[in-house]
Amino acid sequence: MTDKPLPTDPFFKHTDLTPESAREIVKQGLKGADYGEFYQEVVERESIVKDKGEFTSVSVGDSKSGFGFRVGQEERVGYSFSDVFNEAALKDAVGRARQVLKDKPQAEEKQSPPKVATELYPQQNPMQNMELAEKIAKIDEIEAYVKQLDPRITNVTLQYASTSKNVHIITAEGDSLVDQRPNTALYIRVTLTDKDGKSETGMALTGGPVDCTAVFDESSWKKGAAKALHQAEMLLIAEEAPAGVMDVVLNHGWPAVILHEAIGHGLEGDFNRRGISVYSGKIGQQIAGPEVTVVDQGNLPGERGSLHFDDEGTPTQENVLIENGVLKNYMQDRQNAQLMGVEPTGNGRRQSYAHTPMPRMTNTYFRNGTHDPADIIKSVKDGLYIEDMGGGQVDITSGKFNMNCTLAYRIRDGKLCEPVKGATLVGDGLTVIKSITMVGNDLSIEKSAGMCGKNGQSVVVSCGQPTVRVSNMTVGGSKKQAPKAP
Amino acid sequence: MSRSKQDFLDEAHPLAESLLDYAKSGTTYGVTDAKVVISSNDKQEISVEKGEVAKSVSGVTYSVSITLYAGDRTISFSRNTMDEAELKEAMLKNMKALSVVPANPNKRLLESGKVFKGSDIDLNLVDPHPPSSEDLLDYAKQVEAAALAEPGVKGTRSVGVSKLDSHFLVLATNGLDHHESKTRYSASAQVVAEDASGMQIDGDSSVARHFNDMSKPEALGKSSAKSALAKLSATLPTTGEMPIVLDHDAAEDFFSAVYAAVDGTALHRGATYMKDKLGQQVMSSEVTLVDDPSIPKGLGSGLADTAGIESKPVTFIENGMLKAFNASLMESRQLGIAPTGRENGPTNGIIKPGAVTPDELISDIKEGIYIRGFNGGTVDVNNGLYSRQAYGNLIENGKITDTAVAGFVVSGNLKDMFMNVVLADDTPDMPSTRHQLAAPTTRINGVTIAGK
């Protein structure tokens, strides 16, 4: 949060620098640059794993810290990072990064962006409200509970991890910003084995930008355990997925990861600046039906992909990308915004201090439509209902994506029938978004899952949607007989 | 600015000794053993755009991981600092916490009699003639220029080259004192090609321990452009059952599923369909997979793992028979089998060549698909489900045609697919500048294709 005085702990705990001296070196270092900043991070983490009755890992007191200094001129970026944060290292980093600069007239003084007012997630260490012994006891309790849920359970894995990412940015405008970004997760994995020795595994993730007490709350982990068990039970009786073209209904919530892949990535500013996205040059065009509105919003309270400001210090905001089917905006970091002559949108993100920022998503979702989810399922004669998805990938240039479905059901004559497994959905973004024929009124944003990879960098994101019907999707599955066309 | 092996050891070894001594002084908290792993990575990365530096990134990272043992109780932490006082402070906190950690005898250190004692073998993993920053920049510029010179190329998404110098040292109270240093260079180009049908992106890459072994920059630029150009005008094939033939990249991707199926964690959880198949036929009798950490300059080579076990070649599959599971020290104790010395995963994989030429492998296929790559999808070694998006070219009447296909899904069950593979005789040589798992051109009959 920006309205607190800059604390010396944890950022200036083991260094000869002070907030003032660091700021002065950064200010000098950014002279002549079009954009750039100082980014510092102190990440604390702990994790506990219990697998098949054994504590296989107890890691407490993990810490990773360092800083990166960036200067940019037009398309050129110089970046140096270091684990060691002291005056010599900072000056050395500034000197190395500045090697890409060319002599240019001084860029004009920039205005500071407005200060962030609302607290989106708690500004405190998420690990400190429980002792290690209490966490271990909770994990034992959860394991004992899960094991007695079903006599067919042959394995339970519980994985707890909590991270506190402390971020300090000195922006090109000379502002010092600090933020504490908590993330706590409990992963529950259940394996069922039937009397023929056939086994399947179900899993659930709980948590988000919350304190550790939240994932050890009974109602939270009981819900997670029920979800993991349900998934394993269904997979145990599921048939192999069919192959062919059919109508698909996507459950609300996490299956929006298809939106993230098939549409979101193609709307990131860097690809569009280079004109290599399938969505390049299409601003203002009707690319989907009028019921389709897509938003990326980093300032939603309590959501997994939310940030008070991005990793360049720009406050996050609501960005309407597609409105009633019309392409409106791309997501931008500072570099691409400047090169495209638009404003940054608060989407400049990076994996860590050892990485340079680029345009990334935060919480990406479809706004509600008007249809009752039950009516959407009823409308399909012969198709597939996707209850849960794994993840996927996209090729932003051709727009082709692939998504793997963890658990799906056949729809016949408007009714949910047998579960199926191993389905892969493929298509291209421009076709799929045009093929969204019904949008439900039950928007839900995923709280606990979502890691996005791009150019080798991984960041925490979320996505959401109401129930959605997509007509004529290609489904890949290994069941031998292809279904008839709808 | 990069640090030599000697610089690293001069700093890391005394620090590790001092940290171990401090750990041993923790007998009041019950500390019986300790292990310290120190690693450092110097990274430099240069990317170019339109003949100029687009991005230049450099930096050094460290990691110190310390595990404390009180009999069968174990706790660990890692920090990226070489500050002794800070590390000792963190260690003291964990000493105090040890008493609440539940015991797990499978986590104990390796018995001291089994610890790797060092060897005179030099795997040649450090480049004796490291390139300068100018050499790296020049290489990247040549790659970009060669790619852009190909007709039909619209531009690039990224062209970059990187250099990584890494060192690690592991010291433990069981007598383990092992260090390794490696250099690694990698270059890649992602190229965008365009024709009336639209844009396509693809690329190529090269990786080597020594800079001089990298692909020539002109060749890399050209092959990157060719990959993107080959995807132009790609269509969807017809849905149905047909044979597929995998090129070296696609075959590497496909056979990496064997490692997932023989993984010790999967075996311990009962989550691999090969769990009760040791000594039985699990693949076509043509298939032999050897994992060999002793290849000079190999991308996966090393003398010992971080548990202190000597790494030796292991034959996981021999003539289609499952010969071994891949077990870390902890997994070996859980399972009651021997550890394979691969705490950090597989090393260099080699699928031995088959009996026929690639042309002969394809010659009797009337209708099929030559696969150049897979994207995403499902590979589940528990139930065998295999479902991947793929791209490549149609095969017609025994020949690979110019008709590009993309966006379809290849599906099958690994249990059948592994039994049905036929191998060509063209396994790439090791060390390779592209493959950590070298596999020949591979044919699989009767898979399901979902297209139009």
Short mmCIF file of N, CA, C and O in Angstrom, two decimals, chain A residues 119-217:
data_model
loop_
_atom_site.label_atom_id
_atom_site.label_comp_id
_atom_site.label_asym_id
_atom_site.label_seq_id
_atom_site.Cartn_x
_atom_site.Cartn_y
_atom_site.Cartn_z
N GLU A 119 -7.79 -1.27 0.45
CA GLU A 119 -6.96 -2.44 0.73
C GLU A 119 -7.63 -3.67 0.11
O GLU A 119 -8.75 -4.02 0.46
N LEU A 120 -6.95 -4.31 -0.83
CA LEU A 120 -7.54 -5.44 -1.56
C LEU A 120 -7.29 -6.77 -0.86
O LEU A 120 -8.01 -7.74 -1.07
N TYR A 121 -6.22 -6.84 -0.06
CA TYR A 121 -5.88 -8.06 0.68
C TYR A 121 -5.07 -7.62 1.89
O TYR A 121 -4.49 -6.53 1.91
N PRO A 122 -5.02 -8.46 2.94
CA PRO A 122 -4.42 -8.02 4.20
C PRO A 122 -2.93 -7.71 4.08
O PRO A 122 -2.18 -8.46 3.43
N GLN A 123 -2.49 -6.62 4.68
CA GLN A 123 -1.08 -6.21 4.67
C GLN A 123 -0.37 -6.79 5.89
O GLN A 123 0.09 -6.06 6.76
N GLN A 124 -0.32 -8.13 5.96
CA GLN A 124 0.38 -8.75 7.08
C GLN A 124 0.92 -10.10 6.66
O GLN A 124 0.46 -10.69 5.70
N ASN A 125 1.92 -10.57 7.40
CA ASN A 125 2.51 -11.86 7.11
C ASN A 125 1.46 -12.96 7.33
O ASN A 125 0.90 -13.07 8.43
N PRO A 126 1.17 -13.79 6.32
CA PRO A 126 0.09 -14.77 6.45
C PRO A 126 0.46 -16.01 7.25
O PRO A 126 -0.38 -16.88 7.48
N MET A 127 1.73 -16.13 7.70
CA MET A 127 2.16 -17.38 8.36
C MET A 127 2.15 -17.29 9.87
O MET A 127 2.30 -18.28 10.56
N GLN A 128 2.02 -16.06 10.40
CA GLN A 128 2.35 -15.86 11.80
C GLN A 128 1.24 -16.14 12.81
O GLN A 128 1.49 -16.17 14.00
N ASN A 129 0.02 -16.35 12.32
CA ASN A 129 -1.07 -16.51 13.28
C ASN A 129 -1.26 -17.94 13.80
O ASN A 129 -2.19 -18.21 14.56
N MET A 130 -0.39 -18.85 13.37
CA MET A 130 -0.43 -20.21 13.92
C MET A 130 1.00 -20.69 14.12
O MET A 130 1.88 -20.36 13.33
N GLU A 131 1.21 -21.50 15.16
CA GLU A 131 2.53 -22.10 15.40
C GLU A 131 2.71 -23.30 14.46
O GLU A 131 1.73 -23.91 14.03
N LEU A 132 3.97 -23.66 14.21
CA LEU A 132 4.26 -24.83 13.37
C LEU A 132 3.56 -26.08 13.90
O LEU A 132 2.95 -26.84 13.14
N ALA A 133 3.60 -26.27 15.23
CA ALA A 133 2.98 -27.47 15.81
C ALA A 133 1.47 -27.51 15.54
O ALA A 133 0.91 -28.58 15.29
N GLU A 134 0.84 -26.34 15.55
CA GLU A 134 -0.61 -26.30 15.28
C GLU A 134 -0.89 -26.67 13.83
O GLU A 134 -1.87 -27.37 13.52
N LYS A 135 -0.05 -26.18 12.92
CA LYS A 135 -0.25 -26.48 11.49
C LYS A 135 -0.08 -27.98 11.24
O LYS A 135 -0.86 -28.59 10.51
N ILE A 136 0.94 -28.55 11.87
CA ILE A 136 1.17 -29.99 11.71
C ILE A 136 -0.01 -30.79 12.27
O ILE A 136 -0.49 -31.73 11.64
N ALA A 137 -0.52 -30.35 13.42
CA ALA A 137 -1.67 -31.05 14.02
C ALA A 137 -2.90 -30.95 13.12
O ALA A 137 -3.66 -31.92 12.96
N LYS A 138 -3.08 -29.78 12.49
CA LYS A 138 -4.22 -29.60 11.57
C LYS A 138 -4.10 -30.54 10.38
O LYS A 138 -5.09 -31.14 9.94
N ILE A 139 -2.88 -30.65 9.84
CA ILE A 139 -2.68 -31.51 8.68
C ILE A 139 -2.99 -32.97 9.05
O ILE A 139 -3.64 -33.69 8.29
N ASP A 140 -2.58 -33.39 10.25
CA ASP A 140 -2.93 -34.74 10.72
C ASP A 140 -4.45 -34.91 10.81
O ASP A 140 -4.99 -35.94 10.41
N GLU A 141 -5.10 -33.88 11.33
CA GLU A 141 -6.57 -33.94 11.51
C GLU A 141 -7.27 -34.03 10.14
O GLU A 141 -8.19 -34.84 9.97
N ILE A 142 -6.80 -33.22 9.19
CA ILE A 142 -7.43 -33.23 7.86
C ILE A 142 -7.22 -34.60 7.20
O ILE A 142 -8.14 -35.18 6.64
N GLU A 143 -6.00 -35.12 7.32
CA GLU A 143 -5.71 -36.42 6.70
C GLU A 143 -6.62 -37.51 7.29
O GLU A 143 -7.20 -38.32 6.56
N ALA A 144 -6.75 -37.51 8.62
CA ALA A 144 -7.59 -38.52 9.28
C ALA A 144 -9.04 -38.39 8.81
O ALA A 144 -9.71 -39.39 8.52
N TYR A 145 -9.50 -37.15 8.67
CA TYR A 145 -10.88 -36.92 8.21
C TYR A 145 -11.06 -37.45 6.79
O TYR A 145 -12.02 -38.17 6.50
N VAL A 146 -10.13 -37.10 5.90
CA VAL A 146 -10.28 -37.49 4.49
C VAL A 146 -10.26 -39.01 4.36
O VAL A 146 -11.08 -39.60 3.66
N LYS A 147 -9.34 -39.66 5.08
CA LYS A 147 -9.19 -41.11 4.94
C LYS A 147 -10.46 -41.88 5.28
O LYS A 147 -10.73 -42.94 4.69
N GLN A 148 -11.26 -41.35 6.24
CA GLN A 148 -12.46 -42.10 6.62
C GLN A 148 -13.66 -41.79 5.73
O GLN A 148 -14.74 -42.33 5.92
N LEU A 149 -13.48 -40.92 4.73
CA LEU A 149 -14.61 -40.55 3.87
C LEU A 149 -15.05 -41.70 2.97
O LEU A 149 -16.20 -41.78 2.57
N ASP A 150 -14.11 -42.57 2.60
CA ASP A 150 -14.44 -43.62 1.64
C ASP A 150 -13.48 -44.79 1.83
O ASP A 150 -12.26 -44.57 1.89
N PRO A 151 -13.99 -46.02 1.92
CA PRO A 151 -13.09 -47.16 2.15
C PRO A 151 -12.15 -47.43 0.97
O PRO A 151 -11.17 -48.16 1.12
N ARG A 152 -12.45 -46.85 -0.20
CA ARG A 152 -11.61 -47.11 -1.38
C ARG A 152 -10.37 -46.20 -1.43
O ARG A 152 -9.56 -46.30 -2.34
N ILE A 153 -10.25 -45.27 -0.46
CA ILE A 153 -9.12 -44.33 -0.51
C ILE A 153 -7.82 -45.07 -0.21
O ILE A 153 -7.67 -45.71 0.83
N THR A 154 -6.87 -44.99 -1.15
CA THR A 154 -5.57 -45.64 -0.94
C THR A 154 -4.45 -44.63 -0.71
O THR A 154 -3.36 -44.99 -0.32
N ASN A 155 -4.69 -43.38 -1.00
CA ASN A 155 -3.65 -42.39 -0.74
C ASN A 155 -4.25 -41.00 -0.56
O ASN A 155 -5.18 -40.63 -1.27
N VAL A 156 -3.68 -40.27 0.41
CA VAL A 156 -4.05 -38.87 0.61
C VAL A 156 -2.76 -38.06 0.64
O VAL A 156 -1.81 -38.42 1.35
N THR A 157 -2.69 -37.00 -0.15
CA THR A 157 -1.55 -36.09 -0.10
C THR A 157 -2.07 -34.71 0.30
O THR A 157 -3.05 -34.23 -0.29
N LEU A 158 -1.41 -34.10 1.27
CA LEU A 158 -1.77 -32.74 1.67
C LEU A 158 -0.53 -31.88 1.56
O LEU A 158 0.55 -32.26 2.02
N GLN A 159 -0.69 -30.76 0.91
CA GLN A 159 0.44 -29.89 0.71
C GLN A 159 0.03 -28.47 1.09
O GLN A 159 -0.87 -27.90 0.47
N TYR A 160 0.68 -27.95 2.11
CA TYR A 160 0.38 -26.59 2.57
C TYR A 160 1.57 -25.70 2.22
O TYR A 160 2.73 -26.10 2.38
N ALA A 161 1.31 -24.51 1.69
CA ALA A 161 2.39 -23.55 1.45
C ALA A 161 1.85 -22.15 1.65
O ALA A 161 0.71 -21.85 1.31
N SER A 162 2.67 -21.31 2.25
CA SER A 162 2.27 -19.93 2.46
C SER A 162 3.43 -19.02 2.10
O SER A 162 4.58 -19.31 2.44
N THR A 163 3.11 -17.96 1.38
CA THR A 163 4.13 -17.04 0.89
C THR A 163 3.76 -15.61 1.24
O THR A 163 2.59 -15.23 1.14
N SER A 164 4.76 -14.85 1.63
CA SER A 164 4.56 -13.42 1.85
C SER A 164 5.55 -12.70 0.95
O SER A 164 6.76 -12.78 1.14
N LYS A 165 5.02 -12.06 -0.10
CA LYS A 165 5.90 -11.40 -1.05
C LYS A 165 5.87 -9.90 -0.75
O LYS A 165 4.87 -9.23 -0.97
N ASN A 166 6.99 -9.40 -0.22
CA ASN A 166 7.09 -7.97 0.11
C ASN A 166 7.74 -7.26 -1.06
O ASN A 166 8.85 -7.62 -1.44
N VAL A 167 7.05 -6.28 -1.60
CA VAL A 167 7.53 -5.60 -2.80
C VAL A 167 7.77 -4.12 -2.50
O VAL A 167 6.96 -3.48 -1.84
N HIS A 168 8.89 -3.61 -3.00
CA HIS A 168 9.23 -2.19 -2.85
C HIS A 168 9.65 -1.68 -4.22
O HIS A 168 10.56 -2.24 -4.84
N ILE A 169 8.97 -0.65 -4.70
CA ILE A 169 9.27 -0.11 -6.03
C ILE A 169 9.59 1.37 -5.90
O ILE A 169 8.89 2.10 -5.19
N ILE A 170 10.67 1.80 -6.57
CA ILE A 170 10.89 3.24 -6.74
C ILE A 170 10.62 3.52 -8.21
O ILE A 170 11.32 3.01 -9.09
N THR A 171 9.57 4.27 -8.49
CA THR A 171 9.13 4.45 -9.87
C THR A 171 9.94 5.55 -10.57
O THR A 171 10.68 6.30 -9.93
N ALA A 172 9.73 5.62 -11.88
CA ALA A 172 10.40 6.65 -12.68
C ALA A 172 10.02 8.05 -12.19
O ALA A 172 10.75 9.00 -12.39
N GLU A 173 8.85 8.17 -11.55
CA GLU A 173 8.41 9.47 -11.07
C GLU A 173 9.01 9.77 -9.70
O GLU A 173 8.74 10.83 -9.12
N GLY A 174 9.77 8.82 -9.13
CA GLY A 174 10.41 9.05 -7.85
C GLY A 174 9.56 8.64 -6.65
O GLY A 174 9.90 8.94 -5.51
N ASP A 175 8.45 7.96 -6.89
CA ASP A 175 7.61 7.51 -5.78
C ASP A 175 8.13 6.19 -5.21
O ASP A 175 8.53 5.31 -5.97
N SER A 176 8.10 6.05 -3.88
CA SER A 176 8.40 4.77 -3.25
C SER A 176 7.09 4.09 -2.90
O SER A 176 6.26 4.67 -2.21
N LEU A 177 6.91 2.86 -3.37
CA LEU A 177 5.69 2.12 -3.09
C LEU A 177 6.05 0.82 -2.40
O LEU A 177 7.03 0.18 -2.79
N VAL A 178 5.28 0.43 -1.39
CA VAL A 178 5.50 -0.89 -0.79
C VAL A 178 4.19 -1.65 -0.72
O VAL A 178 3.11 -1.06 -0.58
N ASP A 179 4.28 -2.96 -0.83
CA ASP A 179 3.09 -3.80 -0.81
C ASP A 179 3.47 -5.15 -0.21
O ASP A 179 4.58 -5.63 -0.41
N GLN A 180 2.53 -5.72 0.54
CA GLN A 180 2.74 -7.07 1.04
C GLN A 180 1.71 -7.96 0.36
O GLN A 180 0.51 -7.73 0.48
N ARG A 181 2.20 -8.96 -0.37
CA ARG A 181 1.30 -9.80 -1.17
C ARG A 181 1.28 -11.22 -0.60
O ARG A 181 2.20 -11.99 -0.81
N PRO A 182 0.22 -11.55 0.15
CA PRO A 182 0.14 -12.87 0.76
C PRO A 182 -0.42 -13.91 -0.21
O PRO A 182 -1.21 -13.56 -1.10
N ASN A 183 0.00 -15.14 -0.08
CA ASN A 183 -0.62 -16.22 -0.84
C ASN A 183 -0.49 -17.51 -0.04
O ASN A 183 0.61 -17.93 0.29
N THR A 184 -1.61 -18.11 0.29
CA THR A 184 -1.59 -19.35 1.07
C THR A 184 -2.44 -20.39 0.36
O THR A 184 -3.51 -20.07 -0.16
N ALA A 185 -1.93 -21.61 0.29
CA ALA A 185 -2.65 -22.67 -0.43
C ALA A 185 -2.62 -23.97 0.35
O ALA A 185 -1.63 -24.30 1.00
N LEU A 186 -3.71 -24.70 0.29
CA LEU A 186 -3.72 -26.09 0.77
C LEU A 186 -4.22 -26.93 -0.40
O LEU A 186 -5.30 -26.70 -0.95
N TYR A 187 -3.38 -27.88 -0.79
CA TYR A 187 -3.66 -28.74 -1.93
C TYR A 187 -4.04 -30.10 -1.37
O TYR A 187 -3.32 -30.65 -0.52
N ILE A 188 -5.18 -30.61 -1.81
CA ILE A 188 -5.66 -31.91 -1.30
C ILE A 188 -5.77 -32.87 -2.47
O ILE A 188 -6.40 -32.55 -3.48
N ARG A 189 -5.14 -34.04 -2.32
CA ARG A 189 -5.09 -35.00 -3.41
C ARG A 189 -5.56 -36.34 -2.85
O ARG A 189 -5.04 -36.80 -1.83
N VAL A 190 -6.55 -36.94 -3.50
CA VAL A 190 -7.12 -38.18 -2.99
C VAL A 190 -7.08 -39.24 -4.09
O VAL A 190 -7.53 -38.99 -5.21
N THR A 191 -6.55 -40.43 -3.77
CA THR A 191 -6.55 -41.52 -4.74
C THR A 191 -7.51 -42.62 -4.28
O THR A 191 -7.46 -43.05 -3.12
N LEU A 192 -8.39 -43.03 -5.20
CA LEU A 192 -9.32 -44.12 -4.92
C LEU A 192 -8.88 -45.33 -5.74
O LEU A 192 -8.46 -45.18 -6.89
N THR A 193 -8.99 -46.52 -5.15
CA THR A 193 -8.69 -47.74 -5.90
C THR A 193 -9.88 -48.68 -5.76
O THR A 193 -10.33 -48.95 -4.64
N ASP A 194 -10.41 -49.15 -6.88
CA ASP A 194 -11.58 -50.04 -6.79
C ASP A 194 -11.13 -51.49 -6.64
O ASP A 194 -9.95 -51.80 -6.62
N LYS A 195 -12.11 -52.40 -6.54
CA LYS A 195 -11.77 -53.80 -6.23
C LYS A 195 -11.00 -54.49 -7.35
O LYS A 195 -10.34 -55.50 -7.13
N ASP A 196 -11.04 -53.90 -8.57
CA ASP A 196 -10.27 -54.47 -9.68
C ASP A 196 -8.85 -53.90 -9.74
O ASP A 196 -8.10 -54.20 -10.67
N GLY A 197 -8.50 -53.04 -8.78
CA GLY A 197 -7.15 -52.46 -8.78
C GLY A 197 -7.03 -51.21 -9.63
O GLY A 197 -5.95 -50.65 -9.77
N LYS A 198 -8.14 -50.77 -10.20
CA LYS A 198 -8.12 -49.56 -11.02
C LYS A 198 -8.13 -48.34 -10.09
O LYS A 198 -8.89 -48.31 -9.13
N SER A 199 -7.31 -47.36 -10.38
CA SER A 199 -7.28 -46.22 -9.48
C SER A 199 -7.35 -44.89 -10.24
O SER A 199 -6.95 -44.80 -11.40
N GLU A 200 -7.88 -43.89 -9.56
CA GLU A 200 -7.95 -42.53 -10.11
C GLU A 200 -7.71 -41.53 -8.99
O GLU A 200 -8.00 -41.82 -7.82
N THR A 201 -7.23 -40.37 -9.36
CA THR A 201 -6.90 -39.35 -8.38
C THR A 201 -7.72 -38.09 -8.62
O THR A 201 -7.88 -37.67 -9.77
N GLY A 202 -8.22 -37.52 -7.54
CA GLY A 202 -8.92 -36.24 -7.62
C GLY A 202 -8.16 -35.22 -6.82
O GLY A 202 -7.44 -35.58 -5.88
N MET A 203 -8.26 -33.96 -7.20
CA MET A 203 -7.53 -32.96 -6.43
C MET A 203 -8.30 -31.67 -6.28
O MET A 203 -9.19 -31.36 -7.07
N ALA A 204 -7.95 -30.92 -5.24
CA ALA A 204 -8.60 -29.63 -5.00
C ALA A 204 -7.59 -28.69 -4.39
O ALA A 204 -6.72 -29.10 -3.62
N LEU A 205 -7.71 -27.44 -4.77
CA LEU A 205 -6.86 -26.39 -4.20
C LEU A 205 -7.75 -25.45 -3.40
O LEU A 205 -8.81 -25.06 -3.87
N THR A 206 -7.30 -25.08 -2.20
CA THR A 206 -8.03 -24.06 -1.45
C THR A 206 -7.04 -22.95 -1.11
O THR A 206 -5.83 -23.16 -1.17
N GLY A 207 -7.55 -21.79 -0.77
CA GLY A 207 -6.66 -20.69 -0.39
C GLY A 207 -6.74 -19.54 -1.35
O GLY A 207 -7.68 -19.42 -2.13
N GLY A 208 -5.72 -18.70 -1.32
CA GLY A 208 -5.70 -17.49 -2.13
C GLY A 208 -4.87 -16.44 -1.41
O GLY A 208 -3.96 -16.78 -0.65
N PRO A 209 -5.19 -15.13 -1.61
CA PRO A 209 -4.42 -14.08 -0.92
C PRO A 209 -4.90 -13.93 0.52
O PRO A 209 -5.46 -12.91 0.90
N VAL A 210 -4.71 -15.02 1.30
CA VAL A 210 -5.31 -15.08 2.64
C VAL A 210 -4.30 -15.53 3.68
O VAL A 210 -3.21 -16.02 3.36
N ASP A 211 -4.69 -15.42 4.95
CA ASP A 211 -3.89 -15.89 6.07
C ASP A 211 -3.95 -17.42 6.16
O ASP A 211 -4.91 -18.05 5.69
N CYS A 212 -2.93 -18.01 6.81
CA CYS A 212 -2.91 -19.47 6.94
C CYS A 212 -4.14 -20.00 7.70
O CYS A 212 -4.60 -21.11 7.45
N THR A 213 -4.69 -19.19 8.60
CA THR A 213 -5.86 -19.65 9.35
C THR A 213 -7.04 -19.95 8.41
O THR A 213 -7.87 -20.79 8.72
N ALA A 214 -7.07 -19.28 7.25
CA ALA A 214 -8.19 -19.49 6.32
C ALA A 214 -8.17 -20.89 5.72
O ALA A 214 -9.22 -21.52 5.57
N VAL A 215 -6.98 -21.40 5.34
CA VAL A 215 -6.96 -22.73 4.72
C VAL A 215 -7.12 -23.85 5.76
O VAL A 215 -7.49 -24.97 5.42
N PHE A 216 -6.82 -23.53 7.04
CA PHE A 216 -7.02 -24.54 8.09
C PHE A 216 -8.39 -24.42 8.74
O PHE A 216 -8.68 -25.09 9.73
N ASP A 217 -9.25 -23.56 8.19
CA ASP A 217 -10.62 -23.44 8.66
C ASP A 217 -11.40 -24.67 8.19
O ASP A 217 -11.35 -25.04 7.01
#
